[in-house]
Short mmCIF file of C-alpha atoms and ligand atoms in Angstrom, two decimals:
data_model
loop_
_atom_site.label_atom_id
_atom_site.label_comp_id
_atom_site.label_asym_id
_atom_site.label_seq_id
_atom_site.Cartn_x
_atom_site.Cartn_y
_atom_site.Cartn_z
CA MET W 1 89.47 162.07 74.02
CA ALA W 2 86.94 163.71 76.28
CA GLU W 3 88.38 161.84 79.25
CA GLU W 4 91.92 163.09 78.61
CA ALA W 5 90.62 166.61 78.02
CA ILE W 6 88.70 166.71 81.30
CA LEU W 7 91.36 165.10 83.50
CA GLY W 8 94.09 167.13 81.80
CA TYR W 9 92.24 170.40 82.22
CA LEU W 10 91.64 169.76 85.93
CA GLU W 11 95.36 169.24 86.46
CA ASN W 12 95.90 172.99 86.06
CA HIS W 13 92.45 174.38 86.78
CA GLU W 14 90.19 174.37 89.82
CA GLU W 15 87.04 173.77 87.94
CA ILE W 16 85.22 173.22 84.67
CA PRO W 17 82.27 175.53 85.34
CA ASP W 18 80.15 174.41 82.42
CA SER W 19 80.44 171.14 80.54
CA GLY W 20 78.58 172.63 77.58
CA GLN W 21 81.01 175.46 77.20
CA PHE W 22 83.88 173.06 77.76
CA ALA W 23 82.60 170.83 74.95
CA THR W 24 82.32 173.76 72.56
CA ASP W 25 85.77 175.12 73.50
CA ASN W 26 87.39 171.75 72.93
CA GLY W 27 85.43 170.78 69.85
CA LEU W 28 83.82 167.84 71.64
CA ASP W 29 80.33 166.44 71.50
CA HIS W 30 78.53 167.41 74.69
CA ASN W 31 76.93 163.95 75.01
CA ASP W 32 80.36 162.32 74.95
CA VAL W 33 81.55 164.76 77.58
CA ILE W 34 78.57 163.94 79.78
CA ASN W 35 79.15 160.19 79.52
CA VAL W 36 82.78 160.55 80.50
CA ILE W 37 81.84 162.82 83.40
CA LYS W 38 79.40 160.23 84.71
CA SER W 39 81.96 157.46 84.51
CA LEU W 40 84.79 159.50 86.09
CA HIS W 41 82.39 160.57 88.80
CA GLY W 42 81.53 156.93 89.52
CA PHE W 43 85.19 156.15 90.08
CA ARG W 44 85.61 159.28 92.26
CA TYR W 45 88.12 160.89 89.90
CA ILE W 46 85.95 163.97 89.76
CA GLU W 47 83.07 165.60 91.54
CA ALA W 48 80.26 166.72 89.31
CA GLN W 49 77.44 169.13 90.05
CA ASP W 50 74.30 169.27 87.92
CA ILE W 51 73.63 172.47 86.08
CA LYS W 52 70.37 173.19 84.34
CA ARG W 53 69.53 176.00 81.96
CA GLU W 54 66.35 176.89 80.23
CA THR W 55 66.88 178.13 76.70
CA LEU W 56 64.42 179.52 74.25
CA VAL W 57 64.33 177.53 71.05
CA LEU W 58 62.23 177.62 67.89
CA THR W 59 59.52 175.05 67.38
CA GLU W 60 59.33 173.28 64.06
CA GLU W 61 56.79 175.83 62.87
CA GLY W 62 59.00 178.65 64.12
CA ARG W 63 61.97 177.28 62.21
CA LYS W 64 59.89 177.16 59.02
CA TYR W 65 58.92 180.84 59.34
CA ALA W 66 62.47 181.83 60.23
CA GLU W 67 63.42 180.46 56.86
CA LYS W 68 60.47 181.36 54.66
CA GLY W 69 59.00 184.39 56.39
CA SER W 70 55.97 184.76 58.63
CA PRO W 71 52.61 183.65 57.20
CA GLU W 72 51.29 187.23 57.26
CA VAL W 73 54.22 188.48 55.15
CA GLN W 74 53.99 185.50 52.81
CA LEU W 75 50.30 186.35 52.33
CA PHE W 76 50.93 190.09 51.89
CA LEU W 77 53.54 189.41 49.21
CA ALA W 78 51.12 187.15 47.36
CA VAL W 79 48.59 189.98 47.08
CA PRO W 80 49.28 192.10 43.97
CA GLU W 81 50.68 195.64 44.55
CA GLU W 82 47.84 197.15 42.50
CA GLY W 83 44.24 195.92 42.28
CA SER W 84 43.08 192.79 44.04
CA ILE W 85 43.00 189.00 44.01
CA SER W 86 40.10 186.72 44.72
CA LYS W 87 40.19 184.64 47.91
CA GLU W 88 40.17 181.41 45.87
CA GLU W 89 43.09 182.53 43.71
CA LEU W 90 45.12 183.58 46.74
CA GLN W 91 44.39 180.31 48.51
CA LYS W 92 45.85 178.42 45.58
CA LEU W 93 49.13 180.30 45.91
CA LEU W 94 49.76 179.46 49.55
CA ASP W 95 50.14 176.55 51.90
CA PRO W 96 46.75 176.06 53.67
CA ALA W 97 48.12 176.77 57.17
CA VAL W 98 50.04 179.80 55.93
CA PHE W 99 46.92 181.09 54.17
CA LYS W 100 44.72 180.69 57.24
CA ILE W 101 47.14 182.23 59.75
CA GLY W 102 48.33 184.79 57.19
CA CYS W 103 44.77 186.10 56.60
CA SER W 104 44.01 186.66 60.24
CA GLN W 105 47.43 188.18 61.11
CA ALA W 106 47.58 190.44 58.02
CA ALA W 107 44.03 191.65 58.68
CA LYS W 108 44.87 192.29 62.33
CA ASN W 109 47.94 194.29 61.23
CA LYS W 110 45.65 196.20 58.81
CA TRP W 111 47.95 195.25 55.91
CA VAL W 112 45.21 193.96 53.65
CA GLN W 113 41.56 194.56 52.90
CA MET W 114 39.72 191.28 53.37
CA GLY W 115 36.54 190.29 51.52
CA ASN W 116 35.83 188.17 48.45
CA GLN W 117 38.48 190.23 46.75
CA ILE W 118 41.67 190.88 48.72
CA SER W 119 43.84 193.96 48.17
CA ARG W 120 46.81 195.66 49.87
CA LYS W 121 46.19 198.52 52.30
CA VAL W 122 49.84 199.50 52.76
CA GLN W 123 52.68 199.64 50.30
CA HIS W 124 55.38 198.08 52.34
CA VAL W 125 55.61 195.70 55.36
CA GLU W 126 58.43 194.49 57.54
CA ASP W 127 58.74 190.88 58.69
CA ARG W 128 59.31 191.48 62.39
CA VAL W 129 58.33 187.90 63.26
CA LYS W 130 60.95 186.43 60.97
CA ASP W 131 63.58 188.80 62.32
CA LEU W 132 62.72 187.91 65.88
CA LEU W 133 62.88 184.21 65.11
CA LEU W 134 66.26 184.56 63.44
CA ARG W 135 67.63 186.49 66.41
CA ILE W 136 66.38 183.86 68.82
CA GLN W 137 68.06 181.22 66.70
CA ASP W 138 71.25 183.21 67.19
CA GLY W 139 70.86 183.01 70.96
CA GLN W 140 69.41 186.48 71.61
CA GLU W 141 66.61 187.04 74.08
CA PRO W 142 63.49 188.81 72.74
CA GLY W 143 61.67 191.47 74.71
CA LYS W 144 58.89 190.44 77.06
CA ASP W 145 55.94 191.21 74.76
CA ASP W 146 57.52 189.63 71.72
CA ASN W 147 58.44 186.67 73.79
CA ASN W 148 54.86 186.21 74.93
CA SER W 149 53.32 186.62 71.51
CA LEU W 150 55.74 184.14 69.93
CA LYS W 151 54.99 181.66 72.71
CA THR W 152 51.23 182.08 72.20
CA ARG W 153 51.68 181.47 68.49
CA LYS W 154 53.67 178.30 69.45
CA LEU W 155 56.69 179.47 67.44
CA THR W 156 59.09 179.20 70.40
CA ALA W 157 59.41 176.92 73.42
CA LEU W 158 61.62 176.54 76.47
CA GLN W 159 64.11 173.71 76.42
CA THR W 160 65.98 172.56 79.49
CA TRP W 161 69.62 172.06 78.89
CA LYS W 162 71.52 169.80 81.30
CA GLY W 163 75.18 169.78 81.98
CA TYR W 164 77.70 169.64 84.78
CA SER W 165 80.22 171.71 86.58
CA VAL W 166 83.22 169.58 87.43
CA LYS W 167 85.96 169.60 90.08
CA ARG W 168 88.68 167.18 91.10
CA GLY W 169 87.37 164.21 93.12
CA PRO W 170 88.98 162.38 96.07
CA ASP W 171 90.66 159.85 93.75
CA TYR W 172 91.64 162.34 91.09
CA ALA W 173 94.55 161.46 88.83
CA PRO W 174 95.54 163.13 85.56
CA THR W 175 95.13 159.80 83.74
CA ARG W 176 92.78 156.98 84.57
CA ARG W 177 94.30 153.89 86.17
CA ARG W 178 93.17 150.77 84.39
CA THR W 179 91.83 148.22 86.87
CA ALA W 180 92.59 144.56 86.29
CA THR W 181 89.75 142.06 86.30
CA ASP W 182 91.90 138.95 86.56
CA LEU W 183 95.05 137.94 88.34
CA THR W 184 97.10 136.24 85.67
CA ARG W 185 100.19 134.07 85.54
CA GLU W 186 102.01 137.01 83.99
CA HIS W 187 101.06 139.30 86.87
CA LEU W 188 102.44 136.78 89.33
CA LEU W 189 105.65 136.08 87.43
CA GLY W 190 106.38 139.70 86.65
CA GLY W 191 105.58 140.86 90.18
CA ASP W 192 103.36 143.67 88.92
CA TRP W 193 100.46 142.27 90.90
CA ARG W 194 101.86 144.45 93.68
CA ASN W 195 100.94 147.67 91.90
CA ILE W 196 97.88 146.61 90.04
CA GLU W 197 94.55 147.94 91.10
CA PHE W 198 91.97 145.18 90.89
CA LYS W 199 88.43 145.81 89.91
CA GLU W 200 86.05 145.19 92.75
CA TYR W 201 83.61 142.34 92.59
CA ASN W 202 80.10 143.27 91.72
CA PHE W 203 78.18 140.87 93.86
CA SER W 204 74.83 142.07 92.65
CA ALA W 205 75.60 141.46 88.98
CA LYS W 206 73.23 138.95 87.49
CA GLY W 207 74.77 135.85 85.94
CA PRO W 208 73.93 134.81 82.42
CA PRO W 209 70.63 132.94 82.39
CA PRO W 210 71.13 129.20 81.90
CA GLU W 211 70.28 128.06 78.40
CA SER W 212 68.27 125.16 79.63
CA GLY W 213 67.29 123.43 82.80
CA HIS W 214 65.66 120.19 83.74
CA LEU W 215 65.16 117.85 86.61
CA HIS W 216 68.04 115.58 87.44
CA PRO W 217 67.41 112.21 85.77
CA LEU W 218 67.72 110.42 89.10
CA ASN W 219 65.04 112.62 90.62
CA LYS W 220 62.76 111.94 87.69
CA VAL W 221 63.05 108.21 88.03
CA LYS W 222 62.83 108.46 91.80
CA GLU W 223 59.52 110.27 91.52
CA ARG W 224 58.14 107.63 89.14
CA ILE W 225 59.11 104.81 91.47
CA LYS W 226 57.63 106.67 94.43
CA ASN W 227 54.39 106.83 92.50
CA ILE W 228 54.46 103.09 91.91
CA PHE W 229 54.82 102.53 95.65
CA ARG W 230 52.01 104.98 96.33
CA LEU W 231 49.78 103.16 93.86
CA MET W 232 50.52 99.98 95.78
CA ASN W 233 49.45 101.72 99.01
CA PHE W 234 52.92 101.96 100.56
CA GLU W 235 53.75 104.80 102.97
CA GLU W 236 57.02 106.65 102.62
CA MET W 237 59.47 106.38 105.51
CA PRO W 238 61.21 109.55 106.72
CA THR W 239 64.76 109.01 105.49
CA ASN W 240 66.03 112.55 105.96
CA LYS W 241 69.04 111.57 108.04
CA TYR W 242 72.30 110.43 106.50
CA VAL W 243 74.07 110.01 109.83
CA GLU W 244 73.07 106.92 111.70
CA SER W 245 74.38 104.98 114.66
CA SER W 246 75.91 101.56 114.14
CA PHE W 247 73.14 100.33 116.41
CA TRP W 248 70.29 101.07 114.00
CA ASN W 249 72.34 100.42 110.90
CA PHE W 250 73.73 97.04 112.03
CA ASP W 251 73.02 95.80 115.55
CA ALA W 252 69.25 96.14 115.42
CA LEU W 253 69.47 94.18 112.17
CA PHE W 254 71.25 91.30 113.89
CA GLN W 255 74.43 92.06 112.00
CA PRO W 256 77.29 90.81 114.20
CA GLN W 257 79.88 93.34 115.32
CA GLN W 258 82.72 91.46 113.56
CA HIS W 259 80.88 91.51 110.23
CA PRO W 260 83.21 92.76 107.46
CA ALA W 261 80.66 95.42 106.40
CA ARG W 262 81.28 97.06 109.79
CA ASP W 263 84.90 97.65 108.91
CA SER W 264 86.08 101.17 108.07
CA HIS W 265 87.14 99.84 104.67
CA ASP W 266 83.49 99.46 103.82
CA THR W 267 81.78 102.06 105.95
CA PHE W 268 82.35 105.77 106.59
CA PHE W 269 82.52 106.35 110.32
CA LEU W 270 82.06 109.84 111.70
CA LYS W 271 84.72 111.76 113.58
CA ALA W 272 82.34 114.36 114.92
CA PRO W 273 80.00 113.53 116.50
CA GLU W 274 81.75 110.24 116.89
CA THR W 275 79.11 108.47 118.93
CA THR W 276 75.38 108.50 119.36
CA LYS W 277 73.91 110.01 122.51
CA GLN W 278 70.64 108.22 122.80
CA LEU W 279 69.45 104.68 122.28
CA PRO W 280 66.38 103.00 123.80
CA GLU W 281 68.12 101.23 126.68
CA ASP W 282 65.65 98.39 127.28
CA TYR W 283 65.71 97.49 123.62
CA VAL W 284 69.52 97.76 123.46
CA GLU W 285 69.65 95.19 126.26
CA LEU W 286 67.45 92.78 124.28
CA VAL W 287 69.53 93.26 121.14
CA LYS W 288 72.71 92.60 123.10
CA ARG W 289 71.18 89.42 124.48
CA VAL W 290 70.04 88.09 121.10
CA HIS W 291 73.53 88.73 119.62
CA GLU W 292 75.31 87.07 122.52
CA SER W 293 73.06 84.14 123.36
CA GLY W 294 70.09 84.19 121.02
CA GLY W 295 66.54 83.43 122.10
CA TYR W 296 63.27 83.05 120.16
CA GLY W 297 64.59 79.68 118.91
CA SER W 298 68.02 81.11 117.96
CA ARG W 299 71.44 80.30 119.40
CA GLY W 300 72.77 83.83 118.70
CA TYR W 301 76.37 84.46 117.66
CA GLY W 302 78.01 83.64 120.97
CA TYR W 303 80.34 86.62 121.21
CA GLU W 304 80.67 89.47 123.66
CA TRP W 305 78.54 92.34 122.33
CA LYS W 306 80.08 95.76 122.89
CA ARG W 307 78.09 98.89 123.45
CA GLU W 308 80.96 101.08 122.11
CA GLU W 309 80.63 99.42 118.71
CA ALA W 310 76.90 100.10 118.62
CA ASN W 311 77.44 103.75 119.59
CA LYS W 312 79.72 104.56 116.63
CA ASN W 313 78.17 107.00 114.22
CA LEU W 314 78.39 106.36 110.50
CA LEU W 315 76.95 107.43 107.19
CA ARG W 316 74.18 104.90 106.74
CA THR W 317 75.19 102.04 104.49
CA HIS W 318 71.62 101.10 103.64
CA THR W 319 68.13 102.51 104.14
CA THR W 320 67.32 99.34 106.06
CA ALA W 321 68.62 101.37 109.04
CA ILE W 322 65.47 103.48 108.70
CA SER W 323 63.36 100.33 108.32
CA SER W 324 64.70 99.07 111.63
CA ARG W 325 63.83 102.36 113.38
CA MET W 326 60.36 102.37 111.83
CA LEU W 327 59.66 98.76 112.73
CA TYR W 328 60.86 99.33 116.30
CA ALA W 329 58.51 102.33 116.58
CA LEU W 330 55.68 100.27 115.10
CA ALA W 331 56.25 97.46 117.58
CA GLN W 332 55.79 99.91 120.46
CA GLN W 333 52.14 100.46 119.51
CA SER W 334 49.19 98.10 119.36
CA PHE W 335 49.68 96.14 116.18
CA THR W 336 48.67 97.55 112.80
CA PRO W 337 49.85 96.07 109.50
CA LYS W 338 52.05 98.46 107.49
CA LYS W 339 53.50 98.84 104.05
CA TYR W 340 56.53 101.13 104.01
CA PHE W 341 58.93 102.31 101.34
CA SER W 342 61.84 104.68 100.95
CA ILE W 343 64.15 105.88 98.20
CA ASP W 344 67.17 107.75 99.44
CA ARG W 345 70.89 108.06 99.55
CA VAL W 346 73.27 105.58 101.19
CA PHE W 347 77.06 105.64 101.50
CA ARG W 348 79.76 103.04 101.16
CA ASN W 349 83.51 103.39 101.27
CA GLU W 350 84.17 102.45 97.67
CA ALA W 351 87.07 103.42 95.45
CA VAL W 352 85.45 105.89 93.07
CA ASP W 353 85.81 105.05 89.41
CA ARG W 354 83.82 105.17 86.20
CA THR W 355 81.17 102.82 87.49
CA HIS W 356 81.41 103.31 91.25
CA LEU W 357 80.55 106.20 93.49
CA ALA W 358 80.83 106.28 97.26
CA GLU W 359 77.13 107.06 97.41
CA PHE W 360 74.06 105.80 95.66
CA HIS W 361 70.33 105.59 96.17
CA GLN W 362 68.52 102.65 97.61
CA ILE W 363 64.96 101.70 96.91
CA GLU W 364 63.47 99.80 99.81
CA GLY W 365 60.06 98.29 100.42
CA LEU W 366 58.63 96.30 103.28
CA VAL W 367 55.34 94.81 104.38
CA CYS W 368 54.66 94.02 108.01
CA ASP W 369 51.69 91.78 108.81
CA ARG W 370 50.60 88.63 110.52
CA GLY W 371 51.19 85.34 108.77
CA LEU W 372 53.24 86.54 105.78
CA THR W 373 55.13 83.90 103.80
CA LEU W 374 57.80 83.71 101.13
CA GLY W 375 54.91 83.39 98.66
CA HIS W 376 53.72 86.86 99.65
CA LEU W 377 57.21 88.23 99.12
CA ILE W 378 57.46 86.71 95.64
CA GLY W 379 54.00 88.02 94.81
CA VAL W 380 54.77 91.56 95.94
CA LEU W 381 58.09 91.56 94.07
CA GLN W 382 56.41 90.35 90.90
CA ASP W 383 53.79 93.09 91.21
CA PHE W 384 56.38 95.79 91.97
CA PHE W 385 58.90 94.90 89.27
CA SER W 386 56.33 94.34 86.55
CA ARG W 387 55.26 97.95 87.15
CA LEU W 388 58.87 98.90 86.41
CA GLY W 389 58.72 96.98 83.15
CA MET W 390 60.33 93.78 84.41
CA ASP W 391 58.03 90.79 84.01
CA LYS W 392 60.45 87.90 83.99
CA LEU W 393 61.88 87.40 87.47
CA LYS W 394 63.93 84.63 89.01
CA PHE W 395 64.96 84.22 92.62
CA LYS W 396 68.13 82.74 94.00
CA PRO W 397 68.69 81.79 97.65
CA ALA W 398 71.06 84.23 99.33
CA TYR W 399 72.29 85.30 102.73
CA ASN W 400 71.67 88.44 104.77
CA PRO W 401 72.31 88.64 108.49
CA TYR W 402 68.81 90.09 108.99
CA THR W 403 66.68 87.96 106.65
CA GLU W 404 65.89 84.31 106.44
CA PRO W 405 65.06 83.10 103.89
CA SER W 406 66.83 85.61 101.65
CA MET W 407 66.58 85.84 97.88
CA GLU W 408 68.54 87.65 95.24
CA ILE W 409 66.24 88.95 92.54
CA PHE W 410 67.12 88.47 88.87
CA SER W 411 65.37 89.92 85.86
CA TYR W 412 65.74 88.81 82.26
CA HIS W 413 67.35 91.60 80.24
CA GLU W 414 66.01 91.57 76.69
CA GLY W 415 68.86 93.70 75.35
CA LEU W 416 71.69 91.78 76.98
CA GLU W 417 69.82 88.50 76.52
CA LYS W 418 70.71 87.33 79.98
CA TRP W 419 69.56 87.31 83.59
CA VAL W 420 70.72 90.36 85.54
CA GLU W 421 70.75 90.71 89.32
CA ILE W 422 68.50 93.58 90.28
CA GLY W 423 67.96 93.37 94.02
CA ASN W 424 68.01 91.61 97.30
CA SER W 425 65.14 90.53 99.51
CA GLY W 426 64.01 88.37 102.36
CA MET W 427 61.92 87.88 105.45
CA PHE W 428 63.26 89.66 108.51
CA ARG W 429 64.53 87.24 111.11
CA PRO W 430 62.86 86.68 114.48
CA GLU W 431 66.25 87.69 115.98
CA MET W 432 65.52 91.13 114.59
CA LEU W 433 61.75 91.40 115.07
CA ARG W 434 61.18 89.76 118.45
CA PRO W 435 63.51 92.02 120.50
CA MET W 436 61.64 94.99 118.97
CA GLY W 437 58.49 93.66 120.60
CA PHE W 438 56.60 92.03 117.72
CA SER W 439 54.75 88.86 118.58
CA GLU W 440 55.75 85.57 117.01
CA ASP W 441 53.05 85.59 114.31
CA VAL W 442 54.10 88.95 112.86
CA ASN W 443 56.34 88.74 109.77
CA VAL W 444 58.06 91.33 107.67
CA ILE W 445 58.87 90.78 104.01
CA ALA W 446 61.31 93.28 102.53
CA TRP W 447 63.44 94.07 99.55
CA GLY W 448 66.05 96.53 98.50
CA LEU W 449 67.76 97.57 95.30
CA SER W 450 70.01 100.29 94.00
CA LEU W 451 68.28 102.99 92.01
CA GLU W 452 71.37 103.65 89.89
CA ARG W 453 72.12 100.02 89.23
CA TRP W 454 68.60 99.36 88.21
CA ILE W 455 68.54 102.30 85.83
CA LEU W 456 71.89 101.37 84.31
CA GLY W 457 70.74 97.82 83.86
CA SER W 458 67.50 98.86 82.23
CA SER W 459 66.96 98.46 78.53
CA ARG W 460 67.42 101.36 76.16
CA LYS W 461 63.68 101.53 75.69
CA THR W 462 62.99 101.73 79.40
CA LEU W 463 65.65 104.39 79.84
CA TYR W 464 64.30 106.57 77.10
CA ALA W 465 60.82 106.22 78.45
CA LEU W 466 61.72 106.88 82.05
CA LEU W 467 64.26 109.60 81.62
CA GLU W 468 62.92 111.28 78.52
CA LEU W 469 66.54 111.24 77.50
CA GLY W 470 65.79 113.04 74.30
CA ARG W 471 65.71 116.20 76.34
CA LEU W 472 68.97 115.37 78.02
CA ARG W 473 71.08 114.99 74.97
CA ASN W 474 71.59 118.64 74.18
CA ALA W 475 71.50 119.86 77.74
CA SER W 476 75.01 121.21 77.85
CA ALA W 477 74.26 122.71 81.25
CA LEU W 478 74.67 119.20 82.61
CA SER W 479 78.41 119.13 82.15
CA SER W 480 78.71 121.82 84.77
CA VAL W 481 76.76 119.87 87.37
CA PRO W 482 79.12 118.04 89.70
CA SER W 483 78.79 114.33 90.35
CA LEU W 484 77.20 113.55 87.07
CA VAL W 485 79.23 110.42 86.80
CA PHE W 486 75.82 108.87 86.84
CA GLU W 487 74.63 110.80 83.82
CA LYS W 488 77.78 109.70 82.00
CA GLN W 489 77.07 106.14 82.99
CA ILE W 490 73.66 106.31 81.40
CA ARG W 491 75.13 107.66 78.20
CA LEU W 492 77.75 104.96 78.30
CA SER W 493 75.25 102.17 78.65
CA LEU W 494 73.37 103.64 75.73
CA CYS W 495 76.58 103.64 73.68
CA LEU W 496 77.18 100.03 74.61
CA GLY W 497 73.90 99.35 72.89
CA LYS W 498 71.87 98.03 75.75
N1 LIG A 1 69.70 96.25 102.87
C1 LIG A 1 69.93 95.37 101.76
C2 LIG A 1 71.13 95.92 100.92
O1 LIG A 1 71.74 96.86 101.35
C3 LIG A 1 68.74 95.23 100.90
C4 LIG A 1 67.65 94.44 101.60
C5 LIG A 1 66.60 95.15 102.15
C6 LIG A 1 67.68 93.10 101.66
C7 LIG A 1 65.60 94.47 102.79
C8 LIG A 1 66.69 92.39 102.28
C9 LIG A 1 65.65 93.10 102.85
O2 LIG A 1 71.44 95.39 99.90
#
């Protein structure tokens, strides 16, 4: 209403000089008019200039006297025309404030004789105060003296009135164009997207606060396992690099260049940067030699080792790539025994489905010391896994290019009532350690397992305990987090009654 009135008026007039007057003339509420002016101004339909006016208004007390008469007149009228009235009697007839003010004003005006008995001194009085107040209410200005005395008696006050004068703005139009917030199918089909004005994005608008938030379940478990390693005095390896060269991921680990894992069907190779720039040349030479012709009691693989293969960059397929870098660095110093661990992301070229992702997290631990045996490895594994709630372990001989002997680790699953494979382990081969520079008596025992697989294989009880899943169940925010296939997997294994 107000909007149409304002825009319509400006179509034929230069200006609305006073929004207050405009509201009165059009029978509109001035507050409504002001709101519309602000909005139209924001969209540059109009230009608005503040106007301020001070008006004299009655205070609450003033309004009372305008209605009922001034206290002095009220008091005068309460005094009998003839004779007198006692102070007490008179007080009973009037409001206390009216009595008090009335006494002093009427005495000042010499209208009454004050004392214990009060009597009239004049026959007739006029209520000038009331008249003044009524005139002010009507919008008239009192004279200077009256004005001052009313102000002193706190019967009037100045009120600032705010309004606007309004002119057409740079984007003026007689009716407001509605801006669209969405481009719809209908807009596209009907072609009216051409003429539609779209609302601009408000990039500083705050989004709705999320209803809940929590740590990602993987991160929770990761932190717990890190703590187990820390309790066992293991140091964390710096795994903050996903891109690795084939050299550190495979060659340094005595993994032959024809190994099927080095095929692009299994590994993501990088297009840019396609190859690594720097490798420690002396060490590369020793690795090449051990692959081609062995040494340290090994016959090697007997093939022609190619530098180009080693240079190819890839997304690391296991965190053992970091272990090989760390062990190489360790071998360059005077020997100190070390216990290292890492938990981080690895990548494999898998077809993604309900139970497979192309990336997962690997937990890896290793101990490097003189004179370590398979017995030490079994002991460390038993210690580590029992801290994860797995006491019953079994080991099965296995094969890894970089470990000998190698063992698959099985744990008895109480829920499934069967042995489940949980990890892989072994003692790093001399073909891997000796070229790095370790002496013959130094051994490395190591193991690796998938964080996700382990969690999914865990019993319901372990899952609840580790993930505090209770808190997860109603966290609807989760569904909006990408790549929560994992989260779904956990739920699924719970449904399956593990
Ligand atoms: N790197 C192995 C894997 O990807 C795990 C492993 C680590 C095995 C260390 C033996 C020693 O499965």
